[in-house]
Amino acid sequence: MIYLDNNATTPIDPLVREAMLPFLGENFGNPSSPHAPGRAAREAVDKARGQVAALLGARADEIVFTSGGTESINTAIRGALAAQHGKRHIVTSSIEHSATKNLCEQLEREGCEVTWLRVDTCGNPDLEEYRSALRDDTAIVSVVWANNETGVLFPIEEMARLADGRRIVFHSDAVQAAGKIPIDLSRVPVHLLSLSAHKMHGPKGVGALFVRSGLGLPPLLRGGNQENGRRAGTENVSGIVGFGAAAELAKSALVGETSRIAKLRDDFENGVRRRFSQARFHGSPDRRLPNSSNFALPGLAATDLLAALDRLGICCSVGSACVSGSPHASHVLRAMGVGDDEAKSSLRFSFSRMNTPDEVKGALAALDESARRLGLGG
Ligand code: PLP
């Protein structure tokens, strides 16, 4: 199997699994309990909080553990609305992950007004349009840092500064960006930031919301006083420990691995270009994640190609995992002006530090074979 679908999820790093195992066994304490097993669990959660904070240049007490990116995003947006009575306007973009998109559509039904920023054919937003979208009644700006389908990076630092200057809460969905590119929240005035462990070789079902110190954000889930009253529910201790270990490993890999992953991706794209002159690549070539590649092979249905590749042991994706299987063309590609047919011919390959040059060669050979079997010439 050659796994090139790392934006959907990543394999757990063996060191992460090792760190988690004691908390699925002998270290079963509840972090809220004052006795020894409880204290051990509390210590482990606090250590992980520090590890996740270090990945972001944040303070440990600014990290709230959640069940994943989706919960963090819901907490950020609903929390900002609840904290600011009278402000019912949201600014987001037309290329958000469904976690934000579907929530904002629901909030529109609940009476909020949403401005959906457009993007150009490379997936970049227009900063003038953004600037004029900011209003006195804007409760929150929520935009994705790195798009999950194309890897395109939004100019988050600039966008956050503009919102901060207008005293508007700024949230970024950094689920795909964190661990793949450096993020330093001591320099960037982002107020809220969502993360997910399973995109950085950590476990599924655990994530975090960075809440800038001083920002009062009501909890989404009410109940016990866990996470300093910011997220109720007994902590997922093993998941949180795994997330901490994954964040630490991701931070140390940022230096050496980023260029190696980018080279794997670039070699792959060059191979695709050589084999298929008709291939059309999507997303800003110079402003995107080092690991993501999204392209169309016009004339082929991406779902057929994905199935043919799967039979050869190659894992990739059609649009985002959350929408694959649906007959609709990707809303991200459509927002970038890609036609319906081309969008439905588009595949995403996403790499990680666990991939090798041999896997790139194997994937290219399989792509060649699959496309030819389906009747597409180079
Ligand atoms: N945001 C982005 C950009 C994502 O890629 C994903 C997952 O695919 C999410 C949010 C949701 O994260 P989770 O799966 O942890 O709920």
PDB file of C-alpha atoms in Angstrom, residues 51-352:
ATOM      1  CA  GLN A  51       3.825  20.454  23.815  1.00  0.00           C
ATOM      2  CA  VAL A  52       0.883  21.683  21.713  1.00  0.00           C
ATOM      3  CA  ALA A  53       1.461  25.283  22.838  1.00  0.00           C
ATOM      4  CA  ALA A  54       5.138  25.035  21.841  1.00  0.00           C
ATOM      5  CA  LEU A  55       4.164  24.044  18.281  1.00  0.00           C
ATOM      6  CA  LEU A  56       2.252  27.329  18.001  1.00  0.00           C
ATOM      7  CA  GLY A  57       4.415  29.774  19.960  1.00  0.00           C
ATOM      8  CA  ALA A  58       1.522  29.981  22.437  1.00  0.00           C
ATOM      9  CA  ARG A  59       1.197  29.729  26.222  1.00  0.00           C
ATOM     10  CA  ALA A  60       0.096  26.438  27.709  1.00  0.00           C
ATOM     11  CA  ASP A  61      -2.933  28.054  29.358  1.00  0.00           C
ATOM     12  CA  GLU A  62      -4.122  29.225  25.927  1.00  0.00           C
ATOM     13  CA  ILE A  63      -4.706  25.617  24.770  1.00  0.00           C
ATOM     14  CA  VAL A  64      -8.137  23.995  25.276  1.00  0.00           C
ATOM     15  CA  PHE A  65      -8.354  20.325  24.333  1.00  0.00           C
ATOM     16  CA  THR A  66     -11.385  19.271  22.296  1.00  0.00           C
ATOM     17  CA  SER A  67     -12.584  16.247  20.340  1.00  0.00           C
ATOM     18  CA  GLY A  68     -11.019  17.546  17.104  1.00  0.00           C
ATOM     19  CA  GLY A  69     -10.995  20.270  14.493  1.00  0.00           C
ATOM     20  CA  THR A  70     -14.751  20.279  13.999  1.00  0.00           C
ATOM     21  CA  GLU A  71     -15.521  20.846  17.676  1.00  0.00           C
ATOM     22  CA  SER A  72     -12.843  23.543  17.923  1.00  0.00           C
ATOM     23  CA  ILE A  73     -14.319  25.405  14.952  1.00  0.00           C
ATOM     24  CA  ASN A  74     -17.855  25.155  16.358  1.00  0.00           C
ATOM     25  CA  THR A  75     -16.629  26.366  19.755  1.00  0.00           C
ATOM     26  CA  ALA A  76     -14.797  29.323  18.224  1.00  0.00           C
ATOM     27  CA  ILE A  77     -17.591  30.571  15.999  1.00  0.00           C
ATOM     28  CA  ARG A  78     -20.561  29.897  18.251  1.00  0.00           C
ATOM     29  CA  GLY A  79     -18.563  31.156  21.237  1.00  0.00           C
ATOM     30  CA  ALA A  80     -17.676  34.457  19.548  1.00  0.00           C
ATOM     31  CA  LEU A  81     -21.329  35.008  18.649  1.00  0.00           C
ATOM     32  CA  ALA A  82     -22.525  34.151  22.165  1.00  0.00           C
ATOM     33  CA  ALA A  83     -19.930  36.444  23.765  1.00  0.00           C
ATOM     34  CA  GLN A  84     -20.917  39.496  21.707  1.00  0.00           C
ATOM     35  CA  HIS A  85     -24.636  40.157  21.900  1.00  0.00           C
ATOM     36  CA  GLY A  86     -25.887  42.220  19.003  1.00  0.00           C
ATOM     37  CA  LYS A  87     -23.091  41.185  16.627  1.00  0.00           C
ATOM     38  CA  ARG A  88     -24.517  38.723  14.106  1.00  0.00           C
ATOM     39  CA  HIS A  89     -22.218  39.133  11.101  1.00  0.00           C
ATOM     40  CA  ILE A  90     -19.575  36.542  10.171  1.00  0.00           C
ATOM     41  CA  VAL A  91     -16.841  36.805   7.561  1.00  0.00           C
ATOM     42  CA  THR A  92     -15.605  33.529   6.117  1.00  0.00           C
ATOM     43  CA  SER A  93     -14.463  32.270   2.710  1.00  0.00           C
ATOM     44  CA  SER A  94     -15.985  30.260  -0.089  1.00  0.00           C
ATOM     45  CA  ILE A  95     -13.314  27.535   0.209  1.00  0.00           C
ATOM     46  CA  GLU A  96     -13.734  26.479   3.831  1.00  0.00           C
ATOM     47  CA  HIS A  97     -13.780  22.892   5.049  1.00  0.00           C
ATOM     48  CA  SER A  98     -17.313  21.610   5.618  1.00  0.00           C
ATOM     49  CA  ALA A  99     -16.802  22.045   9.389  1.00  0.00           C
ATOM     50  CA  THR A 100     -16.931  25.824   8.866  1.00  0.00           C
ATOM     51  CA  LYS A 101     -19.054  25.901   5.714  1.00  0.00           C
ATOM     52  CA  ASN A 102     -21.926  23.850   7.077  1.00  0.00           C
ATOM     53  CA  LEU A 103     -21.845  25.639  10.432  1.00  0.00           C
ATOM     54  CA  CYS A 104     -21.990  29.073   8.777  1.00  0.00           C
ATOM     55  CA  GLU A 105     -24.839  27.919   6.523  1.00  0.00           C
ATOM     56  CA  GLN A 106     -26.684  26.780   9.659  1.00  0.00           C
ATOM     57  CA  LEU A 107     -25.970  30.132  11.327  1.00  0.00           C
ATOM     58  CA  GLU A 108     -27.442  31.896   8.276  1.00  0.00           C
ATOM     59  CA  ARG A 109     -30.619  29.866   8.851  1.00  0.00           C
ATOM     60  CA  GLU A 110     -30.502  30.980  12.489  1.00  0.00           C
ATOM     61  CA  GLY A 111     -30.484  34.636  11.434  1.00  0.00           C
ATOM     62  CA  CYS A 112     -26.788  35.529  11.131  1.00  0.00           C
ATOM     63  CA  GLU A 113     -25.452  37.312   8.097  1.00  0.00           C
ATOM     64  CA  VAL A 114     -22.436  35.659   6.478  1.00  0.00           C
ATOM     65  CA  THR A 115     -20.025  37.230   3.983  1.00  0.00           C
ATOM     66  CA  TRP A 116     -18.445  34.494   1.864  1.00  0.00           C
ATOM     67  CA  LEU A 117     -15.148  35.869   0.529  1.00  0.00           C
ATOM     68  CA  ARG A 118     -14.403  34.918  -3.042  1.00  0.00           C
ATOM     69  CA  VAL A 119     -11.070  33.544  -4.247  1.00  0.00           C
ATOM     70  CA  ASP A 120      -9.241  33.937  -7.547  1.00  0.00           C
ATOM     71  CA  THR A 121      -8.323  31.075  -9.885  1.00  0.00           C
ATOM     72  CA  CYS A 122      -5.284  30.298  -7.715  1.00  0.00           C
ATOM     73  CA  GLY A 123      -7.417  30.101  -4.564  1.00  0.00           C
ATOM     74  CA  ASN A 124      -6.205  33.409  -3.098  1.00  0.00           C
ATOM     75  CA  PRO A 125      -8.611  35.872  -1.455  1.00  0.00           C
ATOM     76  CA  ASP A 126      -8.863  39.526  -2.478  1.00  0.00           C
ATOM     77  CA  LEU A 127      -7.635  41.565   0.488  1.00  0.00           C
ATOM     78  CA  GLU A 128      -9.564  44.653  -0.632  1.00  0.00           C
ATOM     79  CA  GLU A 129     -12.787  42.663  -0.672  1.00  0.00           C
ATOM     80  CA  TYR A 130     -11.841  41.333   2.757  1.00  0.00           C
ATOM     81  CA  ARG A 131     -11.090  44.768   4.163  1.00  0.00           C
ATOM     82  CA  SER A 132     -14.429  46.119   3.040  1.00  0.00           C
ATOM     83  CA  ALA A 133     -16.272  43.070   4.413  1.00  0.00           C
ATOM     84  CA  LEU A 134     -15.221  43.943   7.989  1.00  0.00           C
ATOM     85  CA  ARG A 135     -18.008  45.778   9.817  1.00  0.00           C
ATOM     86  CA  ASP A 136     -18.791  47.137  13.250  1.00  0.00           C
ATOM     87  CA  ASP A 137     -21.269  44.285  13.773  1.00  0.00           C
ATOM     88  CA  THR A 138     -18.836  41.563  12.617  1.00  0.00           C
ATOM     89  CA  ALA A 139     -18.648  39.037  15.455  1.00  0.00           C
ATOM     90  CA  ILE A 140     -15.876  36.918  13.973  1.00  0.00           C
ATOM     91  CA  VAL A 141     -13.704  36.323  10.943  1.00  0.00           C
ATOM     92  CA  SER A 142     -13.121  32.609  10.414  1.00  0.00           C
ATOM     93  CA  VAL A 143     -10.868  31.521   7.568  1.00  0.00           C
ATOM     94  CA  VAL A 144      -8.876  28.427   6.811  1.00  0.00           C
ATOM     95  CA  TRP A 145      -5.076  28.797   7.043  1.00  0.00           C
ATOM     96  CA  ALA A 146      -4.324  26.047   4.495  1.00  0.00           C
ATOM     97  CA  ASN A 147      -7.037  24.618   2.311  1.00  0.00           C
ATOM     98  CA  ASN A 148      -7.419  20.868   2.716  1.00  0.00           C
ATOM     99  CA  GLU A 149      -8.047  20.158  -0.974  1.00  0.00           C
ATOM    100  CA  THR A 150      -5.440  22.333  -2.697  1.00  0.00           C
ATOM    101  CA  GLY A 151      -3.078  23.223   0.147  1.00  0.00           C
ATOM    102  CA  VAL A 152      -3.354  26.921  -0.781  1.00  0.00           C
ATOM    103  CA  LEU A 153      -2.287  29.190   2.098  1.00  0.00           C
ATOM    104  CA  PHE A 154      -4.299  32.276   2.987  1.00  0.00           C
ATOM    105  CA  PRO A 155      -2.314  35.408   4.005  1.00  0.00           C
ATOM    106  CA  ILE A 156      -3.328  34.850   7.615  1.00  0.00           C
ATOM    107  CA  GLU A 157      -0.906  37.293   9.180  1.00  0.00           C
ATOM    108  CA  GLU A 158      -2.239  40.177   7.083  1.00  0.00           C
ATOM    109  CA  MET A 159      -5.862  39.140   7.505  1.00  0.00           C
ATOM    110  CA  ALA A 160      -5.464  38.779  11.275  1.00  0.00           C
ATOM    111  CA  ARG A 161      -3.837  42.213  11.550  1.00  0.00           C
ATOM    112  CA  LEU A 162      -6.695  43.838   9.658  1.00  0.00           C
ATOM    113  CA  ALA A 163      -9.301  42.199  11.907  1.00  0.00           C
ATOM    114  CA  ASP A 164      -7.327  42.943  15.067  1.00  0.00           C
ATOM    115  CA  GLY A 165      -7.049  46.597  14.018  1.00  0.00           C
ATOM    116  CA  ARG A 166     -10.851  46.702  13.847  1.00  0.00           C
ATOM    117  CA  ARG A 167     -11.123  44.848  17.197  1.00  0.00           C
ATOM    118  CA  ILE A 168     -12.830  41.929  15.475  1.00  0.00           C
ATOM    119  CA  VAL A 169     -12.273  38.384  16.754  1.00  0.00           C
ATOM    120  CA  PHE A 170     -10.147  36.437  14.262  1.00  0.00           C
ATOM    121  CA  HIS A 171     -10.257  32.630  14.074  1.00  0.00           C
ATOM    122  CA  SER A 172      -8.271  30.444  11.736  1.00  0.00           C
ATOM    123  CA  ASP A 173      -8.863  26.790  10.950  1.00  0.00           C
ATOM    124  CA  ALA A 174      -5.243  25.617  11.027  1.00  0.00           C
ATOM    125  CA  VAL A 175      -6.100  21.912  10.988  1.00  0.00           C
ATOM    126  CA  GLN A 176      -4.070  21.376   7.793  1.00  0.00           C
ATOM    127  CA  ALA A 177      -1.424  24.034   8.389  1.00  0.00           C
ATOM    128  CA  ALA A 178      -0.264  23.109  11.897  1.00  0.00           C
ATOM    129  CA  GLY A 179       2.763  20.858  11.855  1.00  0.00           C
ATOM    130  CA  LYS A 180       3.296  21.390   8.122  1.00  0.00           C
ATOM    131  CA  ILE A 181       4.405  25.024   8.140  1.00  0.00           C
ATOM    132  CA  PRO A 182       5.781  27.120  11.015  1.00  0.00           C
ATOM    133  CA  ILE A 183       3.110  28.956  13.032  1.00  0.00           C
ATOM    134  CA  ASP A 184       4.153  31.548  15.590  1.00  0.00           C
ATOM    135  CA  LEU A 185       1.190  33.027  17.423  1.00  0.00           C
ATOM    136  CA  SER A 186       3.475  35.265  19.477  1.00  0.00           C
ATOM    137  CA  ARG A 187       3.883  37.293  16.264  1.00  0.00           C
ATOM    138  CA  VAL A 188       0.513  36.881  14.527  1.00  0.00           C
ATOM    139  CA  PRO A 189      -2.575  38.463  16.168  1.00  0.00           C
ATOM    140  CA  VAL A 190      -4.838  35.452  15.653  1.00  0.00           C
ATOM    141  CA  HIS A 191      -7.295  35.222  18.579  1.00  0.00           C
ATOM    142  CA  LEU A 192      -8.593  31.695  18.057  1.00  0.00           C
ATOM    143  CA  LEU A 193      -7.025  28.773  16.197  1.00  0.00           C
ATOM    144  CA  SER A 194      -8.315  25.249  15.577  1.00  0.00           C
ATOM    145  CA  LEU A 195      -6.135  22.147  15.417  1.00  0.00           C
ATOM    146  CA  SER A 196      -6.582  18.407  15.016  1.00  0.00           C
ATOM    147  CA  ALA A 197      -4.148  15.684  16.106  1.00  0.00           C
ATOM    148  CA  HIS A 198      -4.879  13.148  13.379  1.00  0.00           C
ATOM    149  CA  LYS A 199      -3.499  15.389  10.631  1.00  0.00           C
ATOM    150  CA  MET A 200      -0.045  15.331  12.254  1.00  0.00           C
ATOM    151  CA  HIS A 201       0.502  11.612  12.933  1.00  0.00           C
ATOM    152  CA  GLY A 202      -1.514  11.770  16.153  1.00  0.00           C
ATOM    153  CA  PRO A 203      -4.744   9.965  17.107  1.00  0.00           C
ATOM    154  CA  LYS A 204      -8.230  10.727  15.795  1.00  0.00           C
ATOM    155  CA  GLY A 205     -10.905  12.321  17.941  1.00  0.00           C
ATOM    156  CA  VAL A 206      -8.693  14.833  19.712  1.00  0.00           C
ATOM    157  CA  GLY A 207      -7.889  18.422  18.852  1.00  0.00           C
ATOM    158  CA  ALA A 208      -7.374  21.796  20.421  1.00  0.00           C
ATOM    159  CA  LEU A 209      -8.614  25.341  20.324  1.00  0.00           C
ATOM    160  CA  PHE A 210      -6.073  28.061  20.976  1.00  0.00           C
ATOM    161  CA  VAL A 211      -7.823  30.876  22.855  1.00  0.00           C
ATOM    162  CA  ARG A 212      -5.717  34.015  23.133  1.00  0.00           C
ATOM    163  CA  SER A 213      -5.222  34.950  26.768  1.00  0.00           C
ATOM    164  CA  GLY A 214      -7.778  37.555  27.870  1.00  0.00           C
ATOM    165  CA  LEU A 215     -10.413  36.544  25.333  1.00  0.00           C
ATOM    166  CA  GLY A 216     -13.582  35.470  27.128  1.00  0.00           C
ATOM    167  CA  LEU A 217     -15.105  32.601  25.178  1.00  0.00           C
ATOM    168  CA  PRO A 218     -18.124  30.720  26.550  1.00  0.00           C
ATOM    169  CA  PRO A 219     -17.897  26.923  26.257  1.00  0.00           C
ATOM    170  CA  LEU A 220     -19.815  25.047  23.584  1.00  0.00           C
ATOM    171  CA  LEU A 221     -20.270  22.027  25.862  1.00  0.00           C
ATOM    172  CA  ARG A 222     -21.508  22.741  29.353  1.00  0.00           C
ATOM    173  CA  GLY A 223     -21.018  20.425  32.287  1.00  0.00           C
ATOM    174  CA  GLY A 224     -18.030  19.912  34.542  1.00  0.00           C
ATOM    175  CA  ASN A 225     -15.238  22.366  35.097  1.00  0.00           C
ATOM    176  CA  GLN A 226     -12.632  20.586  32.969  1.00  0.00           C
ATOM    177  CA  GLU A 227     -10.214  22.642  30.851  1.00  0.00           C
ATOM    178  CA  ASN A 228     -10.642  25.528  33.291  1.00  0.00           C
ATOM    179  CA  GLY A 229     -14.352  25.699  32.576  1.00  0.00           C
ATOM    180  CA  ARG A 230     -13.722  26.108  28.844  1.00  0.00           C
ATOM    181  CA  ARG A 231     -14.676  22.593  27.676  1.00  0.00           C
ATOM    182  CA  ALA A 232     -16.725  20.250  29.827  1.00  0.00           C
ATOM    183  CA  GLY A 233     -16.282  16.488  29.816  1.00  0.00           C
ATOM    184  CA  THR A 234     -13.655  14.100  31.190  1.00  0.00           C
ATOM    185  CA  GLU A 235     -10.512  14.557  29.159  1.00  0.00           C
ATOM    186  CA  ASN A 236      -9.511  12.023  26.482  1.00  0.00           C
ATOM    187  CA  VAL A 237      -6.247  11.466  28.339  1.00  0.00           C
ATOM    188  CA  SER A 238      -4.610   8.937  25.995  1.00  0.00           C
ATOM    189  CA  GLY A 239      -5.633  11.010  22.960  1.00  0.00           C
ATOM    190  CA  ILE A 240      -4.332  14.208  24.517  1.00  0.00           C
ATOM    191  CA  VAL A 241      -1.026  12.532  25.423  1.00  0.00           C
ATOM    192  CA  GLY A 242      -0.766  11.306  21.821  1.00  0.00           C
ATOM    193  CA  PHE A 243      -1.551  14.770  20.516  1.00  0.00           C
ATOM    194  CA  GLY A 244       1.205  16.248  22.696  1.00  0.00           C
ATOM    195  CA  ALA A 245       3.745  13.713  21.437  1.00  0.00           C
ATOM    196  CA  ALA A 246       2.625  14.263  17.824  1.00  0.00           C
ATOM    197  CA  ALA A 247       2.935  18.045  18.200  1.00  0.00           C
ATOM    198  CA  GLU A 248       6.457  17.731  19.610  1.00  0.00           C
ATOM    199  CA  LEU A 249       7.511  15.400  16.785  1.00  0.00           C
ATOM    200  CA  ALA A 250       5.891  17.683  14.181  1.00  0.00           C
ATOM    201  CA  LYS A 251       7.736  20.683  15.589  1.00  0.00           C
ATOM    202  CA  SER A 252      11.113  18.991  15.372  1.00  0.00           C
ATOM    203  CA  ALA A 253      10.328  17.620  11.879  1.00  0.00           C
ATOM    204  CA  LEU A 254       9.452  21.109  10.567  1.00  0.00           C
ATOM    205  CA  VAL A 255      13.103  21.985  10.113  1.00  0.00           C
ATOM    206  CA  GLY A 256      14.450  18.953   8.257  1.00  0.00           C
ATOM    207  CA  GLU A 257      11.401  17.272   6.769  1.00  0.00           C
ATOM    208  CA  THR A 258       9.493  20.133   5.143  1.00  0.00           C
ATOM    209  CA  SER A 259      11.833  20.480   2.171  1.00  0.00           C
ATOM    210  CA  ARG A 260      12.092  16.692   1.796  1.00  0.00           C
ATOM    211  CA  ILE A 261       8.273  16.401   1.655  1.00  0.00           C
ATOM    212  CA  ALA A 262       8.083  19.305  -0.818  1.00  0.00           C
ATOM    213  CA  LYS A 263      10.618  17.526  -3.025  1.00  0.00           C
ATOM    214  CA  LEU A 264       8.527  14.325  -2.983  1.00  0.00           C
ATOM    215  CA  ARG A 265       5.462  16.353  -3.983  1.00  0.00           C
ATOM    216  CA  ASP A 266       7.347  18.290  -6.676  1.00  0.00           C
ATOM    217  CA  ASP A 267       8.930  15.129  -8.133  1.00  0.00           C
ATOM    218  CA  PHE A 268       5.471  13.584  -8.222  1.00  0.00           C
ATOM    219  CA  GLU A 269       3.968  16.607 -10.003  1.00  0.00           C
ATOM    220  CA  ASN A 270       6.832  16.702 -12.517  1.00  0.00           C
ATOM    221  CA  GLY A 271       6.240  13.010 -13.198  1.00  0.00           C
ATOM    222  CA  VAL A 272       2.525  13.667 -13.763  1.00  0.00           C
ATOM    223  CA  ARG A 273       3.363  16.545 -16.119  1.00  0.00           C
ATOM    224  CA  ARG A 274       5.748  14.342 -18.129  1.00  0.00           C
ATOM    225  CA  ARG A 275       3.190  11.574 -18.474  1.00  0.00           C
ATOM    226  CA  PHE A 276       0.028  13.625 -19.026  1.00  0.00           C
ATOM    227  CA  SER A 277       0.398  16.785 -21.063  1.00  0.00           C
ATOM    228  CA  GLN A 278      -3.303  17.507 -20.468  1.00  0.00           C
ATOM    229  CA  ALA A 279      -2.974  17.528 -16.650  1.00  0.00           C
ATOM    230  CA  ARG A 280      -4.244  20.759 -15.056  1.00  0.00           C
ATOM    231  CA  PHE A 281      -2.870  21.660 -11.643  1.00  0.00           C
ATOM    232  CA  HIS A 282      -4.946  23.582  -9.135  1.00  0.00           C
ATOM    233  CA  GLY A 283      -3.891  26.134  -6.552  1.00  0.00           C
ATOM    234  CA  SER A 284      -1.263  28.792  -6.195  1.00  0.00           C
ATOM    235  CA  PRO A 285       2.032  27.028  -7.024  1.00  0.00           C
ATOM    236  CA  ASP A 286       4.086  29.249  -4.708  1.00  0.00           C
ATOM    237  CA  ARG A 287       1.615  29.763  -1.841  1.00  0.00           C
ATOM    238  CA  ARG A 288       0.601  26.309  -0.745  1.00  0.00           C
ATOM    239  CA  LEU A 289       1.456  23.566   1.702  1.00  0.00           C
ATOM    240  CA  PRO A 290       4.595  21.613   0.850  1.00  0.00           C
ATOM    241  CA  ASN A 291       2.704  18.310   0.876  1.00  0.00           C
ATOM    242  CA  SER A 292      -0.396  18.848  -1.268  1.00  0.00           C
ATOM    243  CA  SER A 293      -1.065  18.288  -4.957  1.00  0.00           C
ATOM    244  CA  ASN A 294      -4.402  18.651  -6.694  1.00  0.00           C
ATOM    245  CA  PHE A 295      -4.841  18.208 -10.428  1.00  0.00           C
ATOM    246  CA  ALA A 296      -7.333  17.173 -13.067  1.00  0.00           C
ATOM    247  CA  LEU A 297      -6.869  14.652 -15.831  1.00  0.00           C
ATOM    248  CA  PRO A 298      -9.609  15.916 -18.146  1.00  0.00           C
ATOM    249  CA  GLY A 299     -11.538  13.122 -19.784  1.00  0.00           C
ATOM    250  CA  LEU A 300     -11.358  10.816 -16.762  1.00  0.00           C
ATOM    251  CA  ALA A 301     -13.841  10.613 -13.895  1.00  0.00           C
ATOM    252  CA  ALA A 302     -11.802  11.042 -10.723  1.00  0.00           C
ATOM    253  CA  THR A 303     -13.967   8.477  -8.905  1.00  0.00           C
ATOM    254  CA  ASP A 304     -13.054   5.835 -11.557  1.00  0.00           C
ATOM    255  CA  LEU A 305      -9.379   6.727 -11.347  1.00  0.00           C
ATOM    256  CA  LEU A 306      -9.450   6.618  -7.556  1.00  0.00           C
ATOM    257  CA  ALA A 307     -11.020   3.141  -7.664  1.00  0.00           C
ATOM    258  CA  ALA A 308      -8.451   1.915 -10.217  1.00  0.00           C
ATOM    259  CA  LEU A 309      -5.591   3.280  -8.110  1.00  0.00           C
ATOM    260  CA  ASP A 310      -7.088   1.734  -4.995  1.00  0.00           C
ATOM    261  CA  ARG A 311      -7.036  -1.672  -6.706  1.00  0.00           C
ATOM    262  CA  LEU A 312      -3.278  -1.147  -7.231  1.00  0.00           C
ATOM    263  CA  GLY A 313      -2.816  -0.195  -3.570  1.00  0.00           C
ATOM    264  CA  ILE A 314      -2.495   3.563  -4.043  1.00  0.00           C
ATOM    265  CA  CYS A 315      -4.541   5.763  -1.696  1.00  0.00           C
ATOM    266  CA  CYS A 316      -5.446   9.277  -2.768  1.00  0.00           C
ATOM    267  CA  SER A 317      -8.596  11.341  -2.636  1.00  0.00           C
ATOM    268  CA  VAL A 318     -11.324  12.978  -4.678  1.00  0.00           C
ATOM    269  CA  GLY A 319     -11.739  16.482  -3.272  1.00  0.00           C
ATOM    270  CA  SER A 320     -11.926  16.192   0.500  1.00  0.00           C
ATOM    271  CA  ALA A 321     -12.580  12.920   2.297  1.00  0.00           C
ATOM    272  CA  CYS A 322     -15.699  14.398   3.896  1.00  0.00           C
ATOM    273  CA  VAL A 323     -17.372  14.955   0.534  1.00  0.00           C
ATOM    274  CA  SER A 324     -16.039  12.021  -1.465  1.00  0.00           C
ATOM    275  CA  GLY A 325     -18.772   9.671  -2.515  1.00  0.00           C
ATOM    276  CA  SER A 326     -21.043  12.649  -3.106  1.00  0.00           C
ATOM    277  CA  PRO A 327     -21.884  13.337  -6.732  1.00  0.00           C
ATOM    278  CA  HIS A 328     -21.146  17.067  -6.372  1.00  0.00           C
ATOM    279  CA  ALA A 329     -18.022  18.720  -7.717  1.00  0.00           C
ATOM    280  CA  SER A 330     -15.760  20.169  -5.047  1.00  0.00           C
ATOM    281  CA  HIS A 331     -17.030  23.565  -3.843  1.00  0.00           C
ATOM    282  CA  VAL A 332     -13.389  24.603  -3.406  1.00  0.00           C
ATOM    283  CA  LEU A 333     -12.474  24.015  -7.047  1.00  0.00           C
ATOM    284  CA  ARG A 334     -15.763  25.506  -8.212  1.00  0.00           C
ATOM    285  CA  ALA A 335     -15.022  28.667  -6.190  1.00  0.00           C
ATOM    286  CA  MET A 336     -11.661  28.870  -8.000  1.00  0.00           C
ATOM    287  CA  GLY A 337     -13.509  28.952 -11.320  1.00  0.00           C
ATOM    288  CA  VAL A 338     -12.807  25.323 -12.254  1.00  0.00           C
ATOM    289  CA  GLY A 339     -15.605  23.950 -14.447  1.00  0.00           C
ATOM    290  CA  ASP A 340     -17.836  21.137 -13.245  1.00  0.00           C
ATOM    291  CA  ASP A 341     -16.331  18.505 -15.546  1.00  0.00           C
ATOM    292  CA  GLU A 342     -12.761  19.419 -14.697  1.00  0.00           C
ATOM    293  CA  ALA A 343     -13.564  19.469 -10.973  1.00  0.00           C
ATOM    294  CA  LYS A 344     -15.010  15.975 -11.282  1.00  0.00           C
ATOM    295  CA  SER A 345     -11.754  14.851 -12.961  1.00  0.00           C
ATOM    296  CA  SER A 346      -9.621  16.122 -10.082  1.00  0.00           C
ATOM    297  CA  LEU A 347      -7.624  14.107  -7.609  1.00  0.00           C
ATOM    298  CA  ARG A 348      -5.735  15.109  -4.482  1.00  0.00           C
ATOM    299  CA  PHE A 349      -2.470  13.493  -3.468  1.00  0.00           C
ATOM    300  CA  SER A 350      -1.060  14.518  -0.096  1.00  0.00           C
ATOM    301  CA  PHE A 351       2.313  13.474   1.265  1.00  0.00           C
ATOM    302  CA  SER A 352       3.836  13.172   4.729  1.00  0.00           C
TER     303      SER A 352
END
